[in-house]
Amino acid sequence: LSLSLSLCFVLFQSICDHFPNRIIVIMTEKPNLSPAHHKTVPGFPWLSFLAGATSGALSNAILQPLDVAKTSLINPQSAGRSMTQVYRDILEKENVKGLWKGMHLAVLRISIGAGVYFSCQSTMLEHLNRDNNDHKPLPPSYIFGVGMASRAAAVLVCCPISVMKTRVEGSMATSY
């Protein structure tokens, strides 16, 4: 999931990069997708939030059937069942719509979470790169710290939504 989020984010950035005002990302001379080389346009963390939220919503909409099946398999009543059996039961009882049941909370959680993650990451990298006078790539420990802090912020913001999502999906899983 994080790979698809990253790919969607890079794709969104490259599309926005071709707009005349190039407002999302300005790359250094050498094209490098490493966060240590990205320079963001100051004052636009909401664009990173929008890119993260969009990529999160799209990837979740595509992968929701896997999440529904996984939640159903976690249920103790599903012991010994395969993923194929779970999909058959869902399709028999609710048709194709059942594969995307409960998606509203999942999309809300992942879009807000990815938006918070990418905007925090963008803002922190902007500040670190601004203070980087020798223009060398940031050390891996800085990138690790930025990623960890960004993820922690996203988890803190999304925890209540995650609890609601798990309760909704858990109650649905008992019917398969």
Coordinates of N, CA and C in Angstrom, one line a residue:
L1 N 0.8 -1.2 0.0 CA 0.0 0.0 0.0 C 0.9 1.3 0.0
S2 N 1.9 1.2 0.8 CA 2.8 2.4 0.8 C 3.5 2.6 -0.5
L3 N 3.8 1.5 -1.2 CA 4.4 1.7 -2.5 C 3.4 2.3 -3.5
S4 N 2.2 1.9 -3.5 CA 1.2 2.5 -4.4 C 1.0 4.0 -4.0
L5 N 1.0 4.3 -2.7 CA 0.9 5.7 -2.2 C 2.0 6.5 -2.8
S6 N 3.2 6.0 -2.6 CA 4.4 6.7 -3.1 C 4.4 6.9 -4.6
L7 N 4.0 5.9 -5.4 CA 3.9 6.0 -6.8 C 2.8 7.0 -7.2
C8 N 1.7 7.0 -6.6 CA 0.6 8.0 -6.9 C 1.1 9.4 -6.5
F9 N 1.8 9.5 -5.4 CA 2.3 10.9 -5.0 C 3.3 11.4 -6.1
V10 N 4.3 10.5 -6.5 CA 5.3 10.9 -7.5 C 4.6 11.2 -8.8
L11 N 3.6 10.4 -9.2 CA 2.8 10.7 -10.4 C 2.1 12.0 -10.3
F12 N 1.4 12.3 -9.2 CA 0.7 13.6 -9.0 C 1.7 14.7 -9.1
Q13 N 2.9 14.6 -8.5 CA 3.9 15.7 -8.5 C 4.4 15.9 -9.9
S14 N 4.6 14.8 -10.7 CA 5.2 15.0 -12.0 C 4.1 15.7 -12.9
I15 N 2.8 15.3 -12.7 CA 1.8 16.0 -13.5 C 1.7 17.5 -13.2
C16 N 1.7 17.8 -11.9 CA 1.7 19.2 -11.5 C 2.9 19.9 -11.8
D17 N 4.0 19.2 -12.0 CA 5.3 19.8 -12.4 C 5.2 20.4 -13.8
H18 N 4.3 19.9 -14.6 CA 4.2 20.3 -16.0 C 3.3 21.5 -16.2
F19 N 2.6 22.0 -15.1 CA 1.8 23.2 -15.1 C 2.8 24.4 -15.3
P20 N 2.3 25.5 -15.9 CA 3.2 26.6 -16.1 C 3.8 27.2 -14.8
N21 N 3.1 27.2 -13.7 CA 3.7 27.8 -12.5 C 4.5 26.9 -11.7
R22 N 4.5 25.6 -12.0 CA 5.3 24.5 -11.3 C 5.3 24.8 -9.8
I23 N 4.1 24.6 -9.2 CA 3.9 25.0 -7.8 C 4.2 23.9 -6.8
I24 N 4.4 22.6 -7.2 CA 4.5 21.6 -6.1 C 6.0 21.3 -5.8
V25 N 6.8 20.9 -6.7 CA 8.1 20.5 -6.4 C 9.1 21.1 -7.4
I26 N 10.2 21.6 -6.9 CA 11.3 22.0 -7.7 C 12.4 21.1 -7.4
M27 N 12.9 20.4 -8.5 CA 14.0 19.4 -8.3 C 15.3 20.1 -8.4
T28 N 16.3 19.5 -7.9 CA 17.7 20.1 -8.1 C 18.1 19.7 -9.5
E29 N 19.4 20.1 -9.9 CA 19.8 19.9 -11.2 C 19.7 18.4 -11.7
K30 N 20.1 17.5 -10.8 CA 20.1 16.1 -11.1 C 18.7 15.5 -10.7
P31 N 17.9 14.9 -11.7 CA 16.7 14.4 -11.3 C 16.9 13.2 -10.3
N32 N 16.4 13.3 -9.1 CA 16.6 12.2 -8.2 C 15.3 12.2 -7.3
L33 N 14.7 11.1 -7.2 CA 13.4 11.0 -6.4 C 13.6 10.8 -4.9
S34 N 14.8 10.9 -4.5 CA 15.1 10.8 -3.0 C 14.6 12.0 -2.3
P35 N 13.9 11.9 -1.2 CA 13.4 13.1 -0.4 C 14.6 14.1 -0.1
A36 N 15.8 13.6 0.0 CA 16.9 14.5 0.4 C 17.2 15.5 -0.7
H37 N 16.7 15.2 -2.0 CA 17.0 16.2 -3.1 C 15.8 17.0 -3.4
H38 N 14.6 16.8 -2.8 CA 13.5 17.6 -3.1 C 13.5 18.9 -2.4
K39 N 13.1 19.9 -3.2 CA 12.9 21.3 -2.6 C 11.4 21.6 -2.9
T40 N 10.7 21.9 -1.8 CA 9.3 22.2 -2.0 C 9.2 23.7 -2.1
V41 N 8.1 24.2 -2.7 CA 7.8 25.6 -2.8 C 7.3 26.0 -1.4
P42 N 7.9 27.0 -0.8 CA 7.5 27.4 0.6 C 6.1 27.9 0.6
G43 N 5.4 27.6 1.7 CA 4.0 28.1 1.9 C 3.0 27.2 1.2
F44 N 3.3 26.1 0.6 CA 2.3 25.3 0.0 C 2.2 23.9 0.5
P45 N 2.2 23.7 1.9 CA 2.0 22.3 2.4 C 0.7 21.7 2.1
W46 N -0.3 22.5 1.8 CA -1.7 22.0 1.5 C -1.6 21.3 0.1
L47 N -0.7 21.6 -0.8 CA -0.6 20.9 -2.0 C -0.1 19.5 -1.8
S48 N 0.9 19.3 -0.9 CA 1.3 18.0 -0.5 C 0.2 17.2 0.2
F49 N -0.6 17.9 1.0 CA -1.7 17.3 1.7 C -2.7 16.8 0.6
L50 N -3.0 17.6 -0.4 CA -3.9 17.2 -1.4 C -3.4 16.1 -2.3
A51 N -2.1 16.1 -2.6 CA -1.5 15.0 -3.3 C -1.6 13.7 -2.5
G52 N -1.2 13.7 -1.2 CA -1.3 12.6 -0.4 C -2.7 12.0 -0.2
A53 N -3.7 13.0 0.0 CA -5.1 12.6 0.2 C -5.6 11.9 -1.1
T54 N -5.3 12.5 -2.2 CA -5.8 11.9 -3.5 C -5.2 10.6 -3.8
S55 N -3.9 10.4 -3.6 CA -3.3 9.1 -3.8 C -3.8 8.1 -2.8
G56 N -4.0 8.5 -1.6 CA -4.5 7.6 -0.6 C -5.9 7.1 -0.9
A57 N -6.8 8.1 -1.3 CA -8.2 7.7 -1.6 C -8.2 6.8 -2.9
L58 N -7.4 7.1 -3.9 CA -7.4 6.2 -5.1 C -6.9 4.8 -4.8
S59 N -5.8 4.7 -4.1 CA -5.2 3.4 -3.8 C -6.2 2.6 -2.9
N60 N -6.8 3.3 -1.9 CA -7.8 2.6 -1.1 C -9.0 2.1 -1.8
A61 N -9.5 2.9 -2.7 CA -10.6 2.5 -3.5 C -10.3 1.2 -4.3
I62 N -9.1 1.1 -4.8 CA -8.7 0.0 -5.6 C -8.5 -1.2 -4.7
L63 N -7.9 -1.1 -3.6 CA -7.5 -2.2 -2.7 C -8.5 -2.6 -1.6
Q64 N -9.7 -1.9 -1.6 CA -10.7 -2.1 -0.5 C -11.1 -3.6 -0.5
P65 N -11.3 -4.3 -1.6 CA -11.7 -5.7 -1.5 C -10.8 -6.6 -0.7
L66 N -9.5 -6.3 -0.8 CA -8.5 -7.0 0.0 C -8.7 -6.8 1.5
D67 N -9.0 -5.5 1.8 CA -9.2 -5.2 3.2 C -10.4 -5.8 3.8
V68 N -11.5 -5.9 3.0 CA -12.7 -6.5 3.4 C -12.5 -8.0 3.7
A69 N -11.8 -8.6 2.8 CA -11.5 -10.1 2.9 C -10.6 -10.3 4.1
K70 N -9.6 -9.5 4.3 CA -8.7 -9.6 5.4 C -9.4 -9.5 6.8
T71 N -10.3 -8.5 6.8 CA -11.1 -8.3 8.1 C -12.0 -9.5 8.4
S72 N -12.5 -10.0 7.3 CA -13.4 -11.2 7.5 C -12.6 -12.4 7.9
L73 N -11.4 -12.6 7.4 CA -10.6 -13.7 7.8 C -10.0 -13.6 9.2
I74 N -10.0 -12.4 9.8 CA -9.5 -12.2 11.1 C -10.5 -12.7 12.1
N75 N -11.8 -12.7 11.7 CA -12.9 -13.1 12.6 C -12.7 -14.6 13.0
P76 N -12.8 -14.9 14.3 CA -12.6 -16.3 14.7 C -13.6 -17.3 14.0
Q77 N -14.8 -16.8 13.6 CA -15.7 -17.7 13.0 C -15.3 -18.1 11.6
S78 N -14.2 -17.4 11.0 CA -13.7 -17.7 9.7 C -12.6 -18.7 9.7
A79 N -12.3 -19.3 10.8 CA -11.1 -20.2 10.9 C -11.2 -21.3 9.9
G80 N -10.1 -21.5 9.1 CA -10.1 -22.6 8.1 C -10.6 -22.2 6.8
R81 N -11.1 -21.0 6.6 CA -11.6 -20.6 5.3 C -10.5 -19.9 4.5
S82 N -10.6 -20.0 3.2 CA -9.6 -19.4 2.3 C -10.1 -18.0 1.9
M83 N -9.2 -17.2 1.3 CA -9.6 -15.9 0.8 C -10.7 -16.1 -0.4
T84 N -10.5 -17.1 -1.2 CA -11.4 -17.4 -2.2 C -12.8 -17.7 -1.7
Q85 N -12.9 -18.5 -0.6 CA -14.2 -18.8 0.0 C -14.9 -17.5 0.5
V86 N -14.1 -16.6 1.1 CA -14.6 -15.4 1.7 C -15.2 -14.5 0.5
Y87 N -14.4 -14.4 -0.6 CA -14.9 -13.6 -1.7 C -16.2 -14.2 -2.3
R88 N -16.3 -15.6 -2.4 CA -17.5 -16.2 -2.9 C -18.7 -15.9 -2.0
D89 N -18.5 -16.0 -0.6 CA -19.6 -15.7 0.3 C -20.0 -14.2 0.2
I90 N -19.1 -13.3 0.1 CA -19.5 -11.9 -0.1 C -20.2 -11.7 -1.4
L91 N -19.8 -12.3 -2.5 CA -20.4 -12.1 -3.8 C -21.8 -12.7 -3.8
E92 N -22.0 -13.8 -3.1 CA -23.3 -14.5 -3.0 C -24.3 -13.7 -2.2
K93 N -23.9 -13.1 -1.1 CA -24.8 -12.4 -0.2 C -25.0 -11.0 -0.6
E94 N -24.0 -10.3 -1.1 CA -24.1 -8.9 -1.4 C -23.7 -8.4 -2.8
N95 N -23.4 -9.3 -3.7 CA -22.9 -9.0 -5.0 C -21.6 -8.2 -4.9
V96 N -21.3 -7.6 -6.0 CA -20.0 -6.9 -6.1 C -19.9 -5.7 -5.1
K97 N -21.0 -5.1 -4.8 CA -21.0 -3.9 -3.9 C -20.5 -4.3 -2.5
G98 N -20.7 -5.6 -2.1 CA -20.2 -6.0 -0.8 C -18.7 -6.0 -0.7
L99 N -17.9 -6.0 -1.8 CA -16.5 -5.9 -1.7 C -16.0 -4.5 -1.3
W100 N -16.8 -3.5 -1.5 CA -16.5 -2.2 -1.2 C -17.3 -1.6 0.0
K101 N -17.9 -2.5 0.7 CA -18.7 -2.1 1.9 C -17.8 -1.5 3.0
G102 N -18.2 -0.4 3.5 CA -17.4 0.2 4.6 C -16.3 1.1 4.1
M103 N -16.2 1.3 2.8 CA -15.1 2.0 2.2 C -15.1 3.5 2.6
H104 N -16.2 4.1 2.9 CA -16.2 5.5 3.3 C -15.3 5.8 4.4
L105 N -15.3 5.0 5.5 CA -14.4 5.3 6.6 C -12.9 5.0 6.2
A106 N -12.7 3.9 5.4 CA -11.4 3.6 5.0 C -10.8 4.7 4.2
V107 N -11.6 5.2 3.2 CA -11.1 6.3 2.4 C -10.8 7.5 3.2
L108 N -11.7 7.8 4.1 CA -11.5 9.0 5.0 C -10.2 8.9 5.8
R109 N -10.0 7.7 6.4 CA -8.8 7.5 7.2 C -7.6 7.6 6.4
I110 N -7.5 6.9 5.3 CA -6.3 6.8 4.5 C -6.0 8.2 3.8
S111 N -7.0 8.8 3.3 CA -6.8 10.1 2.7 C -6.3 11.2 3.6
I112 N -6.9 11.2 4.8 CA -6.4 12.2 5.8 C -5.1 11.8 6.3
G113 N -4.8 10.5 6.5 CA -3.5 10.0 7.0 C -2.4 10.3 6.0
A114 N -2.7 10.0 4.7 CA -1.7 10.2 3.7 C -1.4 11.7 3.5
G115 N -2.5 12.5 3.6 CA -2.4 13.9 3.5 C -1.5 14.5 4.6
V116 N -1.8 14.1 5.8 CA -1.0 14.6 6.9 C 0.4 14.1 6.8
Y117 N 0.6 12.9 6.4 CA 2.0 12.3 6.3 C 2.8 13.2 5.2
F118 N 2.2 13.3 4.0 CA 3.0 14.0 3.0 C 3.2 15.5 3.3
S119 N 2.2 16.2 3.9 CA 2.3 17.6 4.2 C 3.3 17.8 5.3
C120 N 3.3 16.9 6.3 CA 4.4 17.0 7.4 C 5.7 16.7 6.8
Q121 N 5.8 15.7 6.0 CA 7.1 15.4 5.4 C 7.6 16.5 4.5
S122 N 6.8 17.1 3.7 CA 7.2 18.2 2.9 C 7.6 19.4 3.7
T123 N 6.9 19.7 4.7 CA 7.2 20.9 5.6 C 8.5 20.7 6.3
M124 N 8.7 19.5 6.8 CA 10.0 19.2 7.6 C 11.2 19.2 6.6
L125 N 11.0 18.6 5.4 CA 12.1 18.6 4.5 C 12.4 20.0 4.0
E126 N 11.4 20.8 3.8 CA 11.6 22.2 3.4 C 12.5 22.9 4.5
H127 N 12.1 22.8 5.7 CA 12.9 23.4 6.8 C 14.3 22.9 6.9
L128 N 14.5 21.6 6.8 CA 15.8 21.0 6.8 C 16.7 21.4 5.6
N129 N 16.1 21.4 4.4 CA 16.8 21.9 3.3 C 17.1 23.3 3.3
R130 N 16.3 24.1 3.9 CA 16.5 25.6 4.0 C 17.7 25.8 4.9
D131 N 17.9 25.0 5.9 CA 19.0 25.2 6.8 C 20.3 24.5 6.3
N132 N 20.2 23.8 5.2 CA 21.3 23.0 4.6 C 22.1 24.0 3.6
N133 N 23.0 24.7 4.1 CA 23.7 25.7 3.3 C 24.7 25.1 2.3
D134 N 25.2 23.9 2.6 CA 26.2 23.3 1.6 C 25.5 22.5 0.5
H135 N 24.2 22.5 0.5 CA 23.4 21.9 -0.6 C 23.7 20.4 -0.8
K136 N 24.2 19.7 0.2 CA 24.5 18.3 0.1 C 23.2 17.6 0.4
P137 N 23.0 16.3 -0.1 CA 21.8 15.6 0.3 C 21.8 15.4 1.8
L138 N 20.6 15.4 2.4 CA 20.5 15.2 3.8 C 20.9 13.8 4.2
P139 N 21.5 13.6 5.4 CA 21.9 12.3 5.8 C 20.7 11.4 6.0
P140 N 20.9 10.1 5.8 CA 19.8 9.1 6.0 C 19.1 9.2 7.3
S141 N 19.8 9.5 8.4 CA 19.2 9.6 9.7 C 18.2 10.8 9.7
Y142 N 18.4 11.9 9.0 CA 17.4 12.9 8.9 C 16.1 12.5 8.2
I143 N 16.4 11.8 7.1 CA 15.2 11.3 6.3 C 14.4 10.3 7.1
F144 N 15.1 9.4 7.8 CA 14.5 8.4 8.7 C 13.6 9.2 9.8
G145 N 14.2 10.2 10.4 CA 13.5 11.0 11.4 C 12.3 11.7 10.9
V146 N 12.4 12.3 9.7 CA 11.3 12.9 9.0 C 10.2 11.9 8.8
G147 N 10.5 10.8 8.2 CA 9.5 9.8 7.9 C 8.8 9.3 9.2
M148 N 9.6 9.1 10.2 CA 9.0 8.6 11.5 C 8.1 9.6 12.1
A149 N 8.5 10.9 12.1 CA 7.7 11.9 12.7 C 6.4 12.2 11.9
S150 N 6.6 12.1 10.6 CA 5.4 12.3 9.7 C 4.4 11.2 9.9
R151 N 4.9 9.9 10.0 CA 4.0 8.8 10.2 C 3.3 8.9 11.6
A152 N 4.1 9.3 12.6 CA 3.5 9.4 14.0 C 2.4 10.5 14.0
A153 N 2.6 11.6 13.3 CA 1.5 12.6 13.2 C 0.3 12.0 12.5
A154 N 0.5 11.3 11.4 CA -0.6 10.7 10.7 C -1.4 9.7 11.5
V155 N -0.7 8.9 12.3 CA -1.4 7.9 13.1 C -2.2 8.6 14.2
L156 N -1.6 9.6 14.9 CA -2.3 10.3 15.9 C -3.6 11.0 15.4
V157 N -3.5 11.5 14.2 CA -4.7 12.2 13.7 C -5.8 11.2 13.3
C158 N -5.3 10.0 12.8 CA -6.3 9.1 12.2 C -6.7 8.0 13.2
C159 N -6.2 8.0 14.4 CA -6.6 6.9 15.3 C -8.1 6.8 15.6
P160 N -8.8 7.9 15.8 CA -10.2 7.7 16.1 C -11.0 7.1 14.8
I161 N -10.6 7.5 13.7 CA -11.2 7.0 12.4 C -10.9 5.6 12.3
S162 N -9.6 5.2 12.6 CA -9.2 3.7 12.5 C -10.1 2.9 13.4
V163 N -10.4 3.4 14.6 CA -11.2 2.6 15.6 C -12.6 2.4 15.0
M164 N -13.2 3.5 14.5 CA -14.5 3.4 13.9 C -14.5 2.4 12.7
K165 N -13.5 2.5 11.8 CA -13.4 1.7 10.7 C -13.3 0.2 11.1
T166 N -12.5 -0.1 12.1 CA -12.4 -1.5 12.5 C -13.7 -2.0 13.1
R167 N -14.4 -1.2 13.9 CA -15.7 -1.6 14.4 C -16.7 -1.9 13.3
V168 N -16.8 -1.0 12.3 CA -17.7 -1.2 11.2 C -17.4 -2.5 10.4
E169 N -16.1 -2.6 10.1 CA -15.7 -3.8 9.3 C -15.8 -5.1 10.1
G170 N -15.5 -5.0 11.4 CA -15.7 -6.1 12.3 C -17.1 -6.6 12.4
S171 N -18.0 -5.7 12.5 CA -19.4 -6.1 12.5 C -19.9 -6.7 11.2
M172 N -19.3 -6.2 10.1 CA -19.7 -6.8 8.8 C -19.1 -8.2 8.7
A173 N -17.9 -8.4 9.2 CA -17.2 -9.6 9.0 C -18.0 -10.8 9.6
T174 N -18.8 -10.6 10.7 CA -19.5 -11.7 11.3 C -20.6 -12.2 10.4
S175 N -20.9 -11.5 9.4 CA -22.0 -12.0 8.5 C -21.5 -12.9 7.4
Y176 N -20.2 -13.1 7.2 CA -19.7 -13.9 6.1 C -19.2 -15.2 6.6

